[in-house]
Structure formats: structure tokens, C-alpha cells
Amino acid sequence: MGSLVLMVIGLAMFAGGYLIYSKYLARRVFQLDSGFKTPAHDLNDGVDYVPTSKFILWGHHFTSVAGAAPIVGPAIAVIWGWLPALLWVTLGTVFFAGMHDLGALWASLRNKGKSIGALSGRYIGKRGANLFLVVIFLLLLMVIAAFAVVIKNLLISTPTAVIPTWGAIVVALLVGVAVYRMRWPLIPVTIVGVVALYALIVVGDSVPVVLPESFLGMTPATFWILALFVYGAIASLLPVWVLLQPRDYINGVQLFVGLILLFGAVLIGALFSANPPDIVAPMINTALPEGTPSMVPLLFVTIACGAISGFHGMVSSGTTSKQIDKETDARFVGYFGAVGEGMLSLGTILAVIGGFQSAAEWESIYSEFGAGGVTAFVQGGGALMENGLGLPASLSATVLATMAVLFAATTMDTGMRLLRFVVQEIGDAFKVRITKVPATLVVVVVGLGLTFSQGLGGEGGLRIWPLFGTTNQLLASLTLSIIAVMLIRKRRNPWPALIPLTLVFVLSFWAAIEQLTSFAAPGNADWLLFALDVVIIVASVWVGIEAVLAMRRAMKEPPEHEHEDAQLVAERERV
């Protein structure tokens, strides 16, 4: 089976999911209402709550949830073979991620744009809400610290990506002014913005930026990490229309151009190239390197973004829900945002299983578990584009590296904004009012503290990253439990949420237990990760039990009607 066949199958499944299943969810399960007054209108403050075109908002949502994870996860997981990775990406996107992302967005819209953390106290119970916030805090901390390190590594290893990475910020600022202040039409602004972005990529390919060993008294690694945190802090405080929306939108369009190039390279290479791309990776890998964990359950937490991811629920309820113009836009923004990430994961799989010359070359890269990642994606994808489109290998690598950096950067700055919200919610739980700037300073100090905890090269940024997969998937199952409780209260079909909830919770809990034993292995124990894993497991089980009890209560209570949502919830909280 060739790369072209896999590409067609994957894209057909994504199209069917959006055209058929998402329509069922929107009309029959969530019953999206175009006349519902969304929080963007009800609480419009010009900073966080801003009514936004669904196309621009899709760009923000998609690039915020995508980041580097849908590249890293699949590029590592193919070590078990391309078939398991392909099935989990396609089926997970259609039946798990789409439901999760759209559902979290709907749940927040129906509750004044509240985050999933706040909704846990409302729909599951206050006893588990604080533990839920602990899980969310740890997950977001992992994201901003790890992505700062990933971006730093790419800026150093691929210096041709430096100019387009930072130049994209200027392009985004100009796009924001053109659309929101000068009221220029979106389409011509988009065309000019994308052309400018790709012009920067061409310039960057010709003018690589390599920092000296000592720059402003710092190593390049230290400088880039500090610069990224300063940028993220400023971006998280600015009104969303200034930088967050236009940057994410133009990056989203750029991603689609990149995917068109990648998928086009597969198509043209298969039909017209003298050396059509061949799949060199095994369908099921029976010769796994020593130390590779079992495929079940680790596959389902290694590929999180691109199949289902708890981080998406935080973005849906943290920033996206505050910008939805009409509730019916949630289908396009939420479900199609998940589909876009699924397509990125599909492109990653195609790049790392068909972008190498031989099985021996592939095996040399996947010589141990955890190998591959962004490097394999850039190398394999660059080879596909050179073979299929005739683009120089250097330029192809720059395009893909820039794409990875820009997505990681958008996820990092969105993560910092979300973590600022969480710090403020934690303050509210202790009846301490924390404003935006102090909350952001807390995020920066804690994030930098973790990142530099093992050296100024940023080694600490990946210190707790091994916990990301299980924590992320446990959070996804807990988000689905909130959606299920809401559906049961409204006497709607909860099974589209309950089925993925059950499967994801069981698999991620299983993976967390396996990790716990590995963290305590004699001679190789890591007691910090062990302790954090225990906290995450206990918090998840506690919230899970609270969720089951909440579902049982919801079945016995009178049905909740739409116009009673806010008032009914408030009355129940007082009781």
C-alpha cells in the first residue's frame, strides 16, 4: 500500500467526519442555536471577549491546539508501525477529538465563557474542582516550558527559520490593524499576509541567523528561551485582536499551504516522479528496539494531539469560547479545528514513513523509543517535497521547520494566557483577587524556574514532559465527563461523550500506572516524576468518581431547559 492510498483514505475519513458526524453532533446532540447570545457579545470587553469571524477564529483555535504535538506524537509513535498510528489518528480525530473539542466549546458557551476548570466545580462538584485545577496547572506548565525548549532547539538547529519566526509577529500585527482598525476585506489581507510570510521564509533560507556563543552575556539557548517567555507574556496580555487572532489566523492559512505542498508532493511524486515515494516503515513493527514500551496503552498517550487532547478543551473553553460570534460557528471552529490537526498528523505520518530512501535508513533513525520527532518530520517531509515538487531540500526543510516553530509558538503564548486564567481562578478559590499582570508574572517566574531548573540551556523544560501524555489524556476524559453531565441534565444523547470518555480514561489511567512503576524502577528511579504522577492519578480518580456521582444525580433531577441554564446552575450552587 503506497503513501498516496493512505493519504486518500485518511482525507476521505476526515471529510466524512466533518460533513456527516459533526452535523449530527451540532444539530441533534448539542442543538447549536444561531440566535443564542454568545459570551463574546454578552461580555464584550475588547480584550478577551471579542466577537470574531469564524474563519479568523478557526485560525486561532487550530494553531493554538496544534503546536508541535501533532508532529512529535505521530513521528514517535510510528515506531510501533504505521497502521496503528494511522488508525488512531483518523478514528480518534473523527469520533473522539471532534466531539471533545466541539463539546468543550459548547459547554463553555452555555456558561458565560467559563473555563473547563471552573465548569468542573459547577457540574461535577466543588470537592473535585480544586484537584482539577491542579491537573490543568501542571499540564499548562509542561506545555509552555517544553515548547520553549522545542522552539529554542529548532531556532538553533535550523537558523534559516529565525527570520520567518520573528518576522511573522510583524506580519500578524499588520494583519490585525488592517482587519480590525482599517476594516480592509479579509481575503486580500490574507493573500498579502501569506505572501509576506512565505517571502520571509525565502529570505530566511538565504540569510540564516546563527547567534555567537556569547550573545548579550548569554548562550544562544538562554537568550532564545528568555526572548520566548518575554514575547509570550506580552502576547498573553494584549487584546486578542492585536496579535493572538491575526497571528494564529495567518499561521493557520500558512499551515494549509504547507499541507497542500506536502500532500501535493505525495500526489505528484506517486503519479509523475521517476522515483515515487515508497513506504519504508513496517505496517506493524515486530522488531522493536530494546526498551520500547508496549503499544497498548502507550500508543494512545504518545499520540494525543491529532487524535484527542485535553489541552484542546482548555483552549476551547479558555480563549475560543470568548470569541465565538454565533453559536453555530462552533461546529466549524471546534470540530473542523480538530480535523485540521488530524490532517497535520496524517501529513506527519506520511513524511516519516515515506520520506526516507530505505528501511535501513528508517531503522537507523528509529533505533530507540522516543527517536524521530520533529527532526524526522522535517527530514522526511523535505525529501518528499524535493522529490515531488522539485523544491530544494534546504528550502523544503526551512518551510517545515518554520511551520513547526510557528505552531509551537502560538501554542506557547496561548498556553501562557490560559495559565494566567488558571492562576486567577486559583486565587478566586482562595478568595484572593489576582489581576492580569501579577498572574502573568507568576506564570513567567514558575515557567522559567522549571525551564532553567537543570541548567541555563533549558534542560529543565523537558523535566516533567514524560507526564504530558497521560496527564493530557486524563484531562480529556475529565472534560468529556463534564460534557456528559450537561447532556444528561438536558436529556440529550450522552453516548457520543460517554464512549470516548470510557476508552480514553481506561487507557490513560493504565498508562499512568505503567509510568508510575517505571519512575520507581531500582537504579533508575525519578522520585519527582513519581510524586507528580501520584498526584495526577489521585486527582484524576477523585474527579472521575465525582463525575460518576454527578451523572447519577443528573439522571434523577428534572431536565434542564435552555433558558434556565445560568439561573439553574446558580441555584444549585447555592444549595
XYZ file of C-alpha atoms in Angstrom:
575
model
C 0.000 0.000 0.000
C 1.556 3.313 -1.111
C 1.621 6.744 0.523
C -0.958 8.055 -1.940
C -3.521 5.419 -0.960
C -3.039 6.137 2.755
C -3.396 9.860 2.112
C -6.659 9.423 0.188
C -8.114 7.098 2.853
C -7.183 9.490 5.658
C -8.524 12.611 3.959
C -11.748 10.814 2.997
C -12.334 9.817 6.628
C -11.773 13.379 7.819
C -14.165 14.747 5.182
C -16.830 12.215 6.150
C -16.424 13.060 9.823
C -16.939 16.772 9.249
C -19.739 16.503 6.688
C -21.725 13.784 8.474
C -20.819 13.186 12.120
C -20.166 16.801 13.101
C -23.506 17.789 11.571
C -25.233 15.150 13.718
C -23.477 16.440 16.844
C -24.315 20.067 16.068
C -27.989 19.501 15.266
C -29.080 16.564 17.402
C -26.720 16.398 20.381
C -25.630 19.970 21.138
C -28.506 21.641 19.253
C -26.475 24.724 18.375
C -28.643 27.836 18.120
C -27.711 30.780 15.869
C -29.968 33.016 17.976
C -28.165 32.279 21.252
C -26.321 35.340 22.620
C -22.727 34.233 22.981
C -20.331 35.454 25.716
C -18.399 37.434 23.076
C -21.439 39.701 22.735
C -22.785 39.429 26.269
C -19.440 40.223 27.954
C -17.627 42.089 25.182
C -14.633 43.866 26.756
C -12.416 44.370 23.694
C -9.601 42.343 25.295
C -10.579 38.693 25.905
C -14.272 38.747 24.881
C -14.408 39.861 21.239
C -16.922 38.689 18.550
C -14.805 37.271 15.738
C -15.241 35.945 12.210
C -15.358 32.151 12.310
C -12.565 31.970 9.738
C -10.175 34.104 11.793
C -11.211 32.321 14.983
C -10.675 28.930 13.364
C -7.097 30.019 12.654
C -6.572 30.975 16.304
C -8.160 27.814 17.641
C -6.454 25.444 15.245
C -2.928 26.795 15.549
C -3.274 27.109 19.335
C -4.259 23.464 19.765
C -1.871 22.172 17.095
C 1.568 23.311 18.210
C 4.345 20.770 17.819
C 2.436 17.911 19.483
C 0.626 16.557 16.370
C 4.064 16.396 14.742
C 6.044 14.967 17.658
C 3.494 12.356 18.777
C 2.854 10.598 15.449
C 6.531 10.914 14.444
C 7.459 8.924 17.567
C 4.501 6.515 17.579
C 5.210 5.058 14.122
C 7.910 3.029 15.860
C 5.103 0.507 16.522
C 4.216 0.539 12.819
C 2.308 2.916 10.565
C -1.064 1.121 10.743
C -1.765 1.624 14.490
C -0.722 5.270 14.230
C -2.885 5.864 11.153
C -5.971 4.207 12.687
C -5.703 6.135 15.950
C -5.173 9.466 14.160
C -8.119 9.039 11.760
C -10.662 7.345 14.045
C -9.553 9.388 17.047
C -9.992 12.653 15.175
C -13.440 11.809 13.793
C -15.087 10.212 16.844
C -13.017 11.443 19.809
C -11.290 14.788 19.168
C -14.129 16.367 17.179
C -16.659 15.506 19.872
C -14.326 16.642 22.659
C -13.370 19.992 21.105
C -16.860 20.916 19.922
C -18.362 19.746 23.219
C -15.952 21.752 25.374
C -16.645 24.830 23.256
C -20.423 24.350 23.581
C -20.198 23.756 27.345
C -18.262 26.993 27.838
C -20.557 28.985 25.535
C -23.543 27.912 27.616
C -21.789 29.081 30.790
C -20.619 32.644 30.069
C -17.300 31.532 28.548
C -16.111 29.814 31.737
C -13.086 27.510 31.521
C -13.219 23.761 31.976
C -11.658 24.210 35.417
C -14.497 26.480 36.509
C -17.102 24.174 34.947
C -15.759 21.216 36.925
C -16.856 22.906 40.148
C -20.210 23.749 38.618
C -21.162 20.406 37.105
C -19.100 17.820 38.974
C -18.706 19.300 42.443
C -16.528 21.677 44.396
C -14.702 18.822 46.153
C -13.001 17.814 42.929
C -12.734 21.242 41.317
C -9.514 22.290 43.063
C -7.853 18.989 42.164
C -8.995 19.550 38.576
C -7.217 22.913 38.628
C -4.035 21.195 39.854
C -4.085 18.866 36.832
C -4.710 21.792 34.476
C -1.945 23.887 36.066
C 0.621 21.096 35.725
C -0.367 20.377 32.133
C -0.106 24.013 31.032
C 3.209 24.364 32.852
C 4.536 21.359 30.913
C 3.350 22.896 27.639
C 4.924 26.347 27.990
C 8.225 25.032 29.388
C 8.614 22.183 26.907
C 7.549 24.201 23.866
C 10.040 26.940 24.790
C 12.761 24.285 24.645
C 11.431 22.787 21.389
C 11.373 26.211 19.706
C 14.822 27.070 21.068
C 16.239 23.835 19.678
C 14.714 24.449 16.243
C 15.966 28.052 16.097
C 19.481 26.798 16.862
C 19.423 23.665 14.662
C 17.611 25.395 11.765
C 18.896 29.003 11.746
C 17.090 29.618 8.448
C 13.833 29.607 10.448
C 14.823 32.563 12.677
C 13.808 35.411 10.337
C 10.382 33.978 9.384
C 9.665 33.020 13.002
C 10.070 36.535 14.397
C 9.020 38.291 11.200
C 5.655 36.518 11.432
C 4.901 38.633 14.520
C 5.206 41.837 12.485
C 3.037 40.374 9.723
C 0.405 39.405 12.301
C 0.345 42.875 13.880
C -0.182 44.457 10.454
C -2.946 41.951 9.612
C -4.704 42.773 12.893
C -4.593 46.526 12.221
C -5.750 46.059 8.606
C -8.750 43.876 9.539
C -9.910 45.429 12.821
C -8.912 49.074 12.565
C -8.791 49.840 8.829
C -11.643 47.409 8.042
C -9.974 46.049 4.923
C -11.560 42.941 3.322
C -10.280 39.676 4.805
C -9.407 37.850 1.559
C -6.912 40.384 0.096
C -5.379 40.898 3.545
C -4.979 37.116 3.859
C -3.310 36.825 0.452
C -0.873 39.638 1.195
C -0.147 38.236 4.670
C 0.580 34.722 3.403
C 2.755 36.048 0.556
C 4.701 38.149 3.076
C 5.118 35.151 5.376
C 6.463 32.926 2.594
C 8.689 35.766 1.389
C 10.193 35.776 4.880
C 10.765 32.021 4.570
C 12.669 32.563 1.310
C 14.702 35.354 2.919
C 15.375 33.197 5.964
C 16.584 30.355 3.768
C 19.115 32.737 2.210
C 20.054 34.551 5.429
C 20.383 32.083 8.325
C 20.777 33.707 11.742
C 23.372 31.993 13.939
C 23.978 33.638 17.294
C 27.562 33.738 18.630
C 28.494 31.537 21.591
C 28.051 34.560 23.862
C 25.239 36.978 22.979
C 24.435 39.793 25.427
C 26.318 37.773 28.029
C 24.158 34.672 27.422
C 24.385 31.473 25.437
C 22.072 31.252 22.404
C 19.898 28.725 24.275
C 19.399 31.029 27.278
C 18.736 34.073 25.082
C 16.090 32.357 22.935
C 14.269 30.953 25.969
C 14.142 34.351 27.695
C 13.032 36.023 24.461
C 10.236 33.473 24.040
C 8.953 33.972 27.591
C 9.025 37.764 27.232
C 7.148 37.502 23.942
C 4.621 35.059 25.425
C 3.975 37.294 28.436
C 3.376 40.376 26.285
C 1.200 38.446 23.806
C -0.918 36.984 26.615
C -1.698 40.470 27.979
C -2.513 42.201 24.688
C -6.121 42.307 23.432
C -6.777 39.197 21.354
C -7.401 41.191 18.155
C -3.944 42.824 18.254
C -1.754 39.716 17.983
C -3.381 36.463 19.107
C -6.129 36.300 16.479
C -4.223 37.581 13.419
C -1.065 35.617 14.239
C -2.957 32.371 14.690
C -5.127 33.028 11.641
C -2.239 33.724 9.281
C -0.377 30.724 10.710
C -3.453 28.570 10.106
C -3.576 29.612 6.465
C 0.168 29.031 6.227
C -0.319 25.536 7.605
C -2.869 24.717 4.946
C -0.457 25.936 2.297
C 2.219 23.741 3.878
C -0.133 20.738 3.961
C -1.117 21.337 0.335
C 2.578 21.316 -0.559
C 3.169 18.138 1.454
C 0.093 16.274 0.193
C 0.720 17.620 -3.313
C 4.256 16.248 -3.146
C 2.869 12.806 -2.292
C 0.331 13.001 -5.145
C 2.720 14.302 -7.803
C 5.534 12.062 -6.636
C 3.312 8.971 -6.818
C 1.907 9.785 -10.266
C 4.715 11.521 -12.128
C 8.039 11.079 -10.361
C 10.645 8.660 -11.676
C 11.206 7.661 -8.033
C 7.731 7.555 -6.455
C 7.752 7.667 -2.628
C 7.587 4.222 -1.117
C 6.594 3.291 2.413
C 9.779 2.068 4.071
C 8.367 1.713 7.598
C 6.684 -1.552 8.646
C 2.893 -1.804 8.876
C 3.287 -3.490 12.277
C 6.780 -3.340 13.738
C 7.720 -6.737 15.190
C 11.396 -5.839 15.622
C 11.065 -3.120 18.242
C 14.245 -1.639 19.742
C 15.092 -2.757 23.250
C 13.325 -0.703 25.896
C 10.318 0.190 23.724
C 7.156 0.086 25.891
C 4.084 -1.891 24.911
C 1.926 -0.377 22.177
C -1.195 -0.690 24.348
C -1.703 1.620 26.177
C 1.299 3.843 25.290
C 0.249 4.479 21.673
C -2.881 6.275 22.907
C -0.956 8.740 25.054
C 2.022 9.161 22.719
C -0.363 10.418 20.032
C -2.529 12.872 21.940
C -2.882 15.983 19.783
C -4.004 14.643 16.431
C -6.341 12.062 17.988
C -7.719 13.584 21.220
C -6.127 16.004 23.655
C -7.213 17.529 26.940
C -5.277 20.686 26.071
C -7.860 21.338 23.344
C -10.599 21.585 25.961
C -8.659 24.289 27.761
C -8.229 26.290 24.552
C -11.891 25.772 23.567
C -13.153 26.969 26.946
C -10.303 29.338 27.777
C -9.955 31.631 24.759
C -12.032 30.372 21.806
C -15.421 30.417 23.568
C -14.899 34.081 24.418
C -14.640 34.977 20.713
C -17.448 32.960 19.073
C -19.750 35.295 17.157
C -22.659 32.835 16.648
C -23.082 29.545 18.477
C -23.462 27.705 15.167
C -19.888 28.780 14.316
C -18.727 26.306 16.974
C -19.054 23.388 14.552
C -16.629 24.935 12.067
C -14.233 26.290 14.679
C -14.268 23.346 17.101
C -14.826 20.202 15.048
C -13.031 21.394 11.912
C -10.185 22.631 14.112
C -9.752 19.023 15.279
C -9.902 17.861 11.653
C -7.155 20.332 10.719
C -4.927 18.902 13.420
C -5.745 15.384 12.261
C -4.596 16.345 8.768
C -1.320 17.650 10.198
C -0.819 14.332 12.000
C -1.635 12.451 8.794
C 0.937 14.527 6.915
C 3.479 13.786 9.646
C 2.885 10.034 9.343
C 3.289 10.188 5.564
C 6.523 12.172 5.935
C 8.161 9.821 8.433
C 7.157 6.534 6.775
C 7.686 7.515 3.139
C 10.286 10.284 3.164
C 13.333 8.062 3.576
C 15.198 6.106 0.937
C 15.239 2.683 2.569
C 14.064 0.620 5.526
C 17.633 0.644 6.815
C 17.692 4.445 6.866
C 14.329 4.489 8.670
C 15.553 1.928 11.239
C 18.701 3.968 11.873
C 16.523 6.921 12.899
C 14.095 4.822 14.947
C 16.833 2.991 16.820
C 15.235 3.677 20.206
C 11.883 4.730 21.607
C 11.478 8.498 21.576
C 13.589 8.963 18.458
C 12.182 10.625 15.376
C 10.056 13.581 16.395
C 10.294 16.947 14.665
C 13.681 16.121 13.118
C 12.288 13.058 11.317
C 9.289 15.118 10.126
C 11.482 17.889 8.708
C 13.896 15.452 7.036
C 11.244 13.099 5.655
C 8.836 15.843 4.604
C 11.645 17.816 2.983
C 12.662 14.751 0.958
C 9.052 14.243 -0.195
C 8.738 17.869 -1.304
C 12.084 17.788 -3.086
C 11.156 14.585 -4.909
C 7.556 15.504 -5.753
C 7.717 19.276 -6.254
C 11.345 19.824 -7.103
C 11.873 22.267 -4.227
C 15.475 22.462 -2.978
C 15.978 20.313 0.114
C 17.160 23.327 2.148
C 14.078 25.404 1.292
C 11.735 22.464 1.957
C 13.329 21.922 5.363
C 13.013 25.637 6.141
C 9.291 25.611 5.239
C 8.584 22.631 7.508
C 10.817 23.830 10.355
C 9.174 27.280 10.259
C 5.759 25.627 10.297
C 6.721 23.618 13.386
C 8.195 26.659 15.163
C 5.223 28.920 14.425
C 2.721 26.356 15.711
C 4.747 25.695 18.831
C 4.981 29.453 19.443
C 1.239 30.028 19.059
C 0.554 27.178 21.470
C 3.065 28.587 23.931
C 1.582 32.103 24.007
C -1.972 30.736 24.194
C -0.818 28.406 26.979
C 0.554 31.370 28.917
C -2.755 33.228 28.567
C -4.626 30.113 29.730
C -2.262 29.566 32.657
C -2.831 33.188 33.644
C -6.574 32.425 33.732
C -5.884 29.352 35.901
C -3.762 31.357 38.361
C -6.622 33.848 38.649
C -9.138 31.011 39.170
C -6.926 29.518 41.888
C -6.872 32.932 43.529
C -10.665 33.070 43.333
C -10.862 29.653 45.016
C -8.908 31.079 47.959
C -10.852 34.361 47.792
C -7.770 36.304 46.659
C -8.200 38.608 43.668
C -5.232 38.388 41.295
C -5.196 40.803 38.361
C -3.753 40.087 34.911
C -0.229 41.450 35.310
C 0.609 39.741 38.648
C -0.926 36.483 37.369
C 1.231 36.711 34.238
C 4.339 37.358 36.351
C 3.564 34.224 38.360
C 3.325 32.247 35.105
C 6.641 33.622 33.811
C 8.522 33.059 37.089
C 7.233 29.488 37.556
C 7.742 28.651 33.884
C 11.301 29.987 33.780
C 12.024 28.335 37.117
C 11.095 24.938 35.696
C 12.847 25.542 32.368
C 16.153 26.604 33.983
C 15.900 24.196 36.928
C 18.594 21.920 35.464
C 20.770 24.462 33.710
C 20.675 27.632 31.633
C 20.376 25.558 28.464
C 16.749 24.884 29.340
C 17.171 21.200 30.169
C 14.562 21.513 32.911
C 11.903 22.426 30.346
C 11.552 18.769 29.491
C 11.938 17.642 33.119
C 8.291 16.726 33.662
C 7.392 16.296 29.975
C 7.195 12.465 30.293
C 3.976 13.065 32.253
C 2.369 15.119 29.483
C 0.781 12.267 27.507
C -1.042 10.620 30.395
C -1.966 13.921 32.070
C -3.278 15.310 28.813
C -5.450 12.282 28.074
C -6.779 12.053 31.630
C -7.780 15.704 31.342
C -9.563 14.916 28.051
C -11.604 12.201 29.769
C -12.491 14.553 32.630
C -13.577 17.223 30.121
C -15.793 14.648 28.409
C -17.324 13.841 31.800
C -18.443 17.478 32.174
C -19.970 17.366 28.683
C -21.737 14.113 29.556
C -23.217 15.572 32.756
C -24.555 18.558 30.827
C -26.100 16.329 28.162
C -27.742 14.112 30.776
C -29.185 17.154 32.528
C -30.689 18.289 29.242
C -31.974 14.763 28.455
C -29.933 14.506 25.283
C -27.964 11.534 23.974
C -24.797 11.338 26.148
C -23.241 8.292 24.428
C -21.150 10.284 21.915
C -19.355 11.632 25.010
C -19.544 8.562 27.275
C -17.946 6.099 24.833
C -14.753 8.103 24.183
C -14.730 9.119 27.874
C -14.601 5.496 28.999
C -11.977 4.363 26.480
C -9.686 7.345 26.986
C -9.878 7.205 30.792
C -9.113 3.472 30.950
C -6.186 3.681 28.521
C -4.656 6.833 30.014
C -5.075 5.579 33.600
C -3.424 2.307 32.572
C -0.544 4.261 31.021
C -0.183 6.402 34.161
C 0.134 3.272 36.323
C 2.755 1.807 33.961
C 4.704 5.060 34.120
C 4.479 5.052 37.902
C 6.262 1.701 38.078
C 8.946 2.877 35.636
C 9.589 6.033 37.682
C 10.276 3.836 40.730
C 12.492 1.318 38.897
C 15.548 0.342 41.008
C 18.693 2.065 39.839
C 16.774 4.458 37.590
C 14.216 5.995 39.926
C 12.911 9.512 39.403
C 11.095 10.451 42.582
C 9.940 13.894 41.386
C 8.103 12.362 38.431
C 6.862 9.568 40.686
C 5.377 12.064 43.159
C 3.779 14.196 40.435
C 2.366 11.084 38.770
C 0.799 10.034 42.084
C -0.777 13.500 42.440
C -2.165 13.329 38.899
C -3.528 9.788 39.370
C -5.198 10.621 42.707
C -6.681 13.855 41.338
C -7.993 12.112 38.223
C -9.569 9.244 40.157
C -11.145 11.654 42.628
C -12.618 13.847 39.893
C -13.710 10.710 37.984
C -15.663 9.428 40.992
C -17.219 12.855 41.470
C -18.204 12.822 37.782
C -19.951 9.452 38.075
C -21.859 10.689 41.126
C -22.786 13.879 39.251
C -24.144 11.813 36.345
C -26.267 9.742 38.707
C -27.661 12.896 40.280
C -28.362 14.392 36.873
C -30.428 11.344 35.875
C -32.693 11.832 38.897
C -33.098 15.598 38.631
C -35.729 17.347 36.481
C -34.495 18.086 32.950
C -32.650 21.356 32.484
C -34.117 23.713 29.875
C -32.027 26.047 27.766
C -33.364 29.330 29.148
C -32.735 28.100 32.687
C -29.028 27.305 32.247
C -27.317 30.112 34.161
C -30.040 30.610 36.757
C -30.468 26.876 37.445
C -26.763 26.332 37.896
C -26.514 29.293 40.259
C -29.398 27.981 42.365
C -27.837 24.514 42.557
C -24.524 26.015 43.652
C -26.248 27.946 46.457
C -27.992 24.784 47.613
